[in-house]
Amino acid sequence: MDQAGATAAAVSLPPAHAGFDYQIGGAYPPPAGVGVVSRDHTDAPAAGLYNICYVNAFQVQPGDEGDWDSDLLLHDANGKVVYDEDWGEALLDTSTAAKRQRIADKVDGWIDECATKGFQAIEPDNYDSYSRSKKLLTSGEAESYISLLSAHAHADGLAIAQKNTSELAGDRASTGLDFAIAEECGTYNECGDYTAAFGDHVIVIEYTAKGLKKACSGWGDELSIVRRDLDVSPAGSPEYVRQTC
């Protein structure tokens, strides 16, 4: 086994088919029956549970553009920053090896913080941002960049998730990804794409009652599945929704 493989083999994966809660919108006491929780890297892990640390690795949180060197934000031919219009997030420019390394250096700092806090895994979001890049970025560039994050996470003793992007799941061995977190794979009939690559180490998040029903019907006996509200609001918020199979 090569060094990367040996390192990956040493990490601990979230238990399959465990109770899961998605708390990236703000931490709160996990409901009864939850064994795995995902929280933002700015929050603390939940005591006694398997904790996944969320980082926005391919895009910039709204209003945080100034935290990045300008040339690391993706610009179009007119010099305008390219945004994920749905969430108002600037895309990071992963088009060259030098830029990928500089971006990774910053995200690696967050990964280090997650490890220090006691998280067991990393959830790097927006792996699929190349699909929103106006064809300025490629899937190959995304894979090259996430491979850097995988190597760093494994060096820190952390597992790393593939977030969405079912079309790249088959490349998980080369990118070093350990398990999957799939939003709305029930809704879009993609859960099988993830299980083909990751087996039962797939966590499913749905945002509608119909999506939850489909996911539970097809995969409820095998995978961790939860429905949350779209903003992933903390418990006690008026918008809060959490349902399971």
GROMACS .gro file of C-alpha atoms in nm:
model
  245
    1MET     CA    1   0.000   0.000   0.000
    2ASP     CA    2   0.135   0.345  -0.084
    3GLN     CA    3   0.183   0.610   0.183
    4ALA     CA    4  -0.140   0.793   0.093
    5GLY     CA    5  -0.335   0.469   0.110
    6ALA     CA    6  -0.177   0.375   0.440
    7THR     CA    7  -0.267   0.714   0.585
    8ALA     CA    8  -0.624   0.692   0.460
    9ALA     CA    9  -0.660   0.345   0.606
   10ALA     CA   10  -0.573   0.482   0.950
   11VAL     CA   11  -0.866   0.724   0.971
   12SER     CA   12  -1.198   0.646   1.137
   13LEU     CA   13  -1.509   0.657   0.919
   14PRO     CA   14  -1.851   0.757   1.051
   15PRO     CA   15  -2.050   0.446   1.144
   16ALA     CA   16  -2.280   0.337   0.863
   17HIS     CA   17  -2.657   0.375   0.904
   18ALA     CA   18  -2.612   0.578   1.221
   19GLY     CA   19  -2.849   0.849   1.338
   20PHE     CA   20  -2.729   1.174   1.180
   21ASP     CA   21  -2.790   1.543   1.237
   22TYR     CA   22  -2.684   1.823   1.003
   23GLN     CA   23  -2.600   2.130   1.212
   24ILE     CA   24  -2.394   2.347   0.976
   25GLY     CA   25  -2.634   2.638   1.030
   26GLY     CA   26  -2.556   2.650   1.401
   27ALA     CA   27  -2.478   2.399   1.676
   28TYR     CA   28  -2.738   2.277   1.926
   29PRO     CA   29  -2.774   1.969   2.151
   30PRO     CA   30  -2.813   1.667   1.920
   31PRO     CA   31  -3.149   1.490   1.935
   32ALA     CA   32  -3.178   1.148   2.095
   33GLY     CA   33  -3.052   0.867   1.875
   34VAL     CA   34  -2.794   1.076   1.691
   35GLY     CA   35  -2.446   0.925   1.666
   36VAL     CA   36  -2.297   1.142   1.391
   37VAL     CA   37  -2.319   1.519   1.356
   38SER     CA   38  -2.179   1.769   1.105
   39ARG     CA   39  -2.101   2.120   1.231
   40ASP     CA   40  -1.930   2.428   1.093
   41HIS     CA   41  -1.557   2.456   1.157
   42THR     CA   42  -1.621   2.760   1.376
   43ASP     CA   43  -1.825   2.549   1.620
   44ALA     CA   44  -1.710   2.290   1.872
   45PRO     CA   45  -1.773   1.917   1.822
   46ALA     CA   46  -2.054   1.743   2.010
   47ALA     CA   47  -1.925   1.546   2.307
   48GLY     CA   48  -1.932   1.170   2.271
   49LEU     CA   49  -2.039   1.162   1.904
   50TYR     CA   50  -1.864   1.119   1.569
   51ASN     CA   51  -1.813   1.475   1.449
   52ILE     CA   52  -1.771   1.598   1.092
   53CYS     CA   53  -1.626   1.946   1.039
   54TYR     CA   54  -1.779   2.155   0.759
   55VAL     CA   55  -1.559   2.389   0.554
   56ASN     CA   56  -1.659   2.584   0.244
   57ALA     CA   57  -1.356   2.475   0.045
   58PHE     CA   58  -1.440   2.577  -0.311
   59GLN     CA   59  -1.638   2.898  -0.256
   60VAL     CA   60  -1.629   3.201  -0.027
   61GLN     CA   61  -1.884   3.267   0.243
   62PRO     CA   62  -2.095   3.575   0.157
   63GLY     CA   63  -1.913   3.891   0.255
   64ASP     CA   64  -1.579   3.719   0.314
   65GLU     CA   65  -1.423   3.802  -0.023
   66GLY     CA   66  -1.176   4.034   0.153
   67ASP     CA   67  -1.033   3.738   0.344
   68TRP     CA   68  -0.886   3.603   0.020
   69ASP     CA   69  -0.621   3.738  -0.220
   70SER     CA   70  -0.811   3.889  -0.511
   71ASP     CA   71  -0.644   3.666  -0.769
   72LEU     CA   72  -0.773   3.357  -0.588
   73LEU     CA   73  -1.132   3.460  -0.664
   74LEU     CA   74  -1.250   3.339  -1.004
   75HIS     CA   75  -1.290   3.623  -1.256
   76ASP     CA   76  -1.461   3.610  -1.593
   77ALA     CA   77  -1.327   3.757  -1.919
   78ASN     CA   78  -1.456   4.100  -1.814
   79GLY     CA   79  -1.273   4.086  -1.482
   80LYS     CA   80  -1.588   4.033  -1.278
   81VAL     CA   81  -1.592   3.786  -0.991
   82VAL     CA   82  -1.796   3.474  -1.071
   83TYR     CA   83  -2.059   3.390  -0.809
   84ASP     CA   84  -2.275   3.095  -0.717
   85GLU     CA   85  -2.595   3.292  -0.773
   86ASP     CA   86  -2.809   3.069  -0.550
   87TRP     CA   87  -2.602   3.139  -0.239
   88GLY     CA   88  -2.417   3.461  -0.322
   89GLU     CA   89  -2.079   3.294  -0.285
   90ALA     CA   90  -1.774   3.387  -0.493
   91LEU     CA   91  -1.604   3.089  -0.658
   92LEU     CA   92  -1.238   3.020  -0.584
   93ASP     CA   93  -1.003   2.991  -0.883
   94THR     CA   94  -0.864   2.637  -0.890
   95SER     CA   95  -0.742   2.664  -1.250
   96THR     CA   96  -0.367   2.638  -1.184
   97ALA     CA   97  -0.152   2.424  -0.958
   98ALA     CA   98  -0.007   2.733  -0.790
   99LYS     CA   99  -0.350   2.875  -0.708
  100ARG     CA  100  -0.478   2.539  -0.591
  101GLN     CA  101  -0.188   2.513  -0.348
  102ARG     CA  102  -0.242   2.865  -0.213
  103ILE     CA  103  -0.614   2.800  -0.162
  104ALA     CA  104  -0.538   2.465   0.001
  105ASP     CA  105  -0.290   2.631   0.236
  106LYS     CA  106  -0.571   2.847   0.377
  107VAL     CA  107  -0.826   2.567   0.396
  108ASP     CA  108  -0.564   2.338   0.550
  109GLY     CA  109  -0.550   2.585   0.838
  110TRP     CA  110  -0.919   2.527   0.899
  111ILE     CA  111  -0.864   2.151   0.876
  112ASP     CA  112  -0.591   2.179   1.138
  113GLU     CA  113  -0.830   2.370   1.364
  114CYS     CA  114  -1.092   2.097   1.319
  115ALA     CA  115  -0.839   1.833   1.419
  116THR     CA  116  -0.730   2.034   1.723
  117LYS     CA  117  -1.092   2.073   1.835
  118GLY     CA  118  -1.146   1.697   1.820
  119PHE     CA  119  -1.345   1.645   1.500
  120GLN     CA  120  -1.301   1.309   1.325
  121ALA     CA  121  -1.371   1.411   0.965
  122ILE     CA  122  -1.388   1.698   0.717
  123GLU     CA  123  -1.676   1.797   0.487
  124PRO     CA  124  -1.533   2.021   0.212
  125ASP     CA  125  -1.832   2.182   0.041
  126ASN     CA  126  -1.892   2.287  -0.319
  127TYR     CA  127  -1.678   2.023  -0.490
  128ASP     CA  128  -1.913   2.079  -0.786
  129SER     CA  129  -1.845   2.453  -0.813
  130TYR     CA  130  -1.678   2.397  -1.150
  131SER     CA  131  -2.027   2.328  -1.285
  132ARG     CA  132  -2.123   2.686  -1.192
  133SER     CA  133  -1.802   2.845  -1.323
  134LYS     CA  134  -1.925   2.943  -1.671
  135LYS     CA  135  -1.691   2.674  -1.805
  136LEU     CA  136  -1.389   2.855  -1.661
  137LEU     CA  137  -1.301   2.561  -1.435
  138THR     CA  138  -1.292   2.186  -1.497
  139SER     CA  139  -1.374   1.875  -1.299
  140GLY     CA  140  -1.011   1.768  -1.329
  141GLU     CA  141  -0.898   2.086  -1.156
  142ALA     CA  142  -1.150   2.023  -0.878
  143GLU     CA  143  -1.015   1.671  -0.834
  144SER     CA  144  -0.655   1.791  -0.824
  145TYR     CA  145  -0.744   2.045  -0.557
  146ILE     CA  146  -0.949   1.813  -0.338
  147SER     CA  147  -0.666   1.560  -0.352
  148LEU     CA  148  -0.451   1.819  -0.174
  149LEU     CA  149  -0.715   1.855   0.097
  150SER     CA  150  -0.748   1.477   0.130
  151ALA     CA  151  -0.375   1.436   0.185
  152HIS     CA  152  -0.374   1.707   0.451
  153ALA     CA  153  -0.683   1.572   0.628
  154HIS     CA  154  -0.534   1.223   0.639
  155ALA     CA  155  -0.206   1.362   0.773
  156ASP     CA  156  -0.413   1.517   1.052
  157GLY     CA  157  -0.580   1.181   1.118
  158LEU     CA  158  -0.914   1.295   0.976
  159ALA     CA  159  -1.141   1.122   0.726
  160ILE     CA  160  -1.267   1.335   0.438
  161ALA     CA  161  -1.607   1.331   0.270
  162GLN     CA  162  -1.707   1.373  -0.090
  163LYS     CA  163  -1.985   1.633  -0.078
  164ASN     CA  164  -2.236   1.583  -0.360
  165THR     CA  165  -2.089   1.570  -0.715
  166SER     CA  166  -2.209   1.218  -0.792
  167GLU     CA  167  -2.046   1.231  -1.136
  168LEU     CA  168  -1.702   1.220  -0.972
  169ALA     CA  169  -1.778   0.950  -0.713
  170GLY     CA  170  -1.610   0.683  -0.925
  171ASP     CA  171  -1.278   0.864  -0.887
  172ARG     CA  172  -1.276   0.844  -0.507
  173ALA     CA  173  -0.967   0.622  -0.495
  174SER     CA  174  -0.753   0.871  -0.684
  175THR     CA  175  -0.887   1.172  -0.495
  176GLY     CA  176  -0.852   1.011  -0.152
  177LEU     CA  177  -1.213   1.059  -0.043
  178ASP     CA  178  -1.338   0.826   0.231
  179PHE     CA  179  -1.718   0.857   0.250
  180ALA     CA  180  -1.996   1.063   0.093
  181ILE     CA  181  -2.238   1.330   0.210
  182ALA     CA  182  -2.512   1.358  -0.050
  183GLU     CA  183  -2.776   1.629  -0.055
  184GLU     CA  184  -3.105   1.523  -0.214
  185CYS     CA  185  -2.978   1.202  -0.371
  186GLY     CA  186  -3.322   1.058  -0.305
  187THR     CA  187  -3.488   1.349  -0.482
  188TYR     CA  188  -3.261   1.316  -0.785
  189ASN     CA  189  -3.225   0.936  -0.787
  190GLU     CA  190  -2.851   0.956  -0.727
  191CYS     CA  191  -2.807   0.758  -0.404
  192GLY     CA  192  -2.703   0.449  -0.600
  193ASP     CA  193  -2.425   0.648  -0.767
  194TYR     CA  194  -2.276   0.713  -0.424
  195THR     CA  195  -2.323   0.362  -0.286
  196ALA     CA  196  -2.157   0.218  -0.596
  197ALA     CA  197  -1.842   0.406  -0.495
  198PHE     CA  198  -1.868   0.427  -0.115
  199GLY     CA  199  -2.083   0.129  -0.016
  200ASP     CA  200  -2.299   0.208   0.286
  201HIS     CA  201  -2.070   0.492   0.399
  202VAL     CA  202  -2.311   0.751   0.258
  203ILE     CA  203  -2.493   1.020   0.456
  204VAL     CA  204  -2.807   1.157   0.292
  205ILE     CA  205  -2.967   1.497   0.354
  206GLU     CA  206  -3.307   1.571   0.203
  207TYR     CA  207  -3.493   1.904   0.216
  208THR     CA  208  -3.848   1.798   0.123
  209ALA     CA  209  -4.096   1.545   0.253
  210LYS     CA  210  -4.109   1.381  -0.089
  211GLY     CA  211  -3.732   1.353  -0.104
  212LEU     CA  212  -3.717   1.201   0.243
  213LYS     CA  213  -3.982   0.946   0.150
  214LYS     CA  214  -3.792   0.843  -0.163
  215ALA     CA  215  -3.459   0.818   0.017
  216CYS     CA  216  -3.608   0.618   0.303
  217SER     CA  217  -3.796   0.388   0.068
  218GLY     CA  218  -3.485   0.299  -0.128
  219TRP     CA  219  -3.207   0.328   0.127
  220GLY     CA  220  -3.354   0.359   0.475
  221ASP     CA  221  -3.219   0.022   0.589
  222GLU     CA  222  -2.863   0.097   0.474
  223LEU     CA  223  -2.775   0.465   0.491
  224SER     CA  224  -2.786   0.755   0.737
  225ILE     CA  225  -3.075   0.974   0.622
  226VAL     CA  226  -3.217   1.299   0.759
  227ARG     CA  227  -3.446   1.574   0.637
  228ARG     CA  228  -3.353   1.928   0.738
  229ASP     CA  229  -3.485   2.272   0.646
  230LEU     CA  230  -3.296   2.433   0.358
  231ASP     CA  231  -3.117   2.686   0.581
  232VAL     CA  232  -3.022   2.411   0.829
  233SER     CA  233  -3.156   2.625   1.112
  234PRO     CA  234  -3.072   2.549   1.476
  235ALA     CA  235  -3.335   2.379   1.690
  236GLY     CA  236  -3.572   2.637   1.836
  237SER     CA  237  -3.575   2.848   1.520
  238PRO     CA  238  -3.914   2.896   1.351
  239GLU     CA  239  -3.777   2.740   1.031
  240TYR     CA  240  -3.631   2.433   1.201
  241VAL     CA  241  -3.722   2.098   1.047
  242ARG     CA  242  -3.568   1.763   1.128
  243GLN     CA  243  -3.717   1.429   1.030
  244THR     CA  244  -3.578   1.081   0.979
  245CYS     CA  245  -3.695   0.753   0.829
   0.00000   0.00000   0.00000
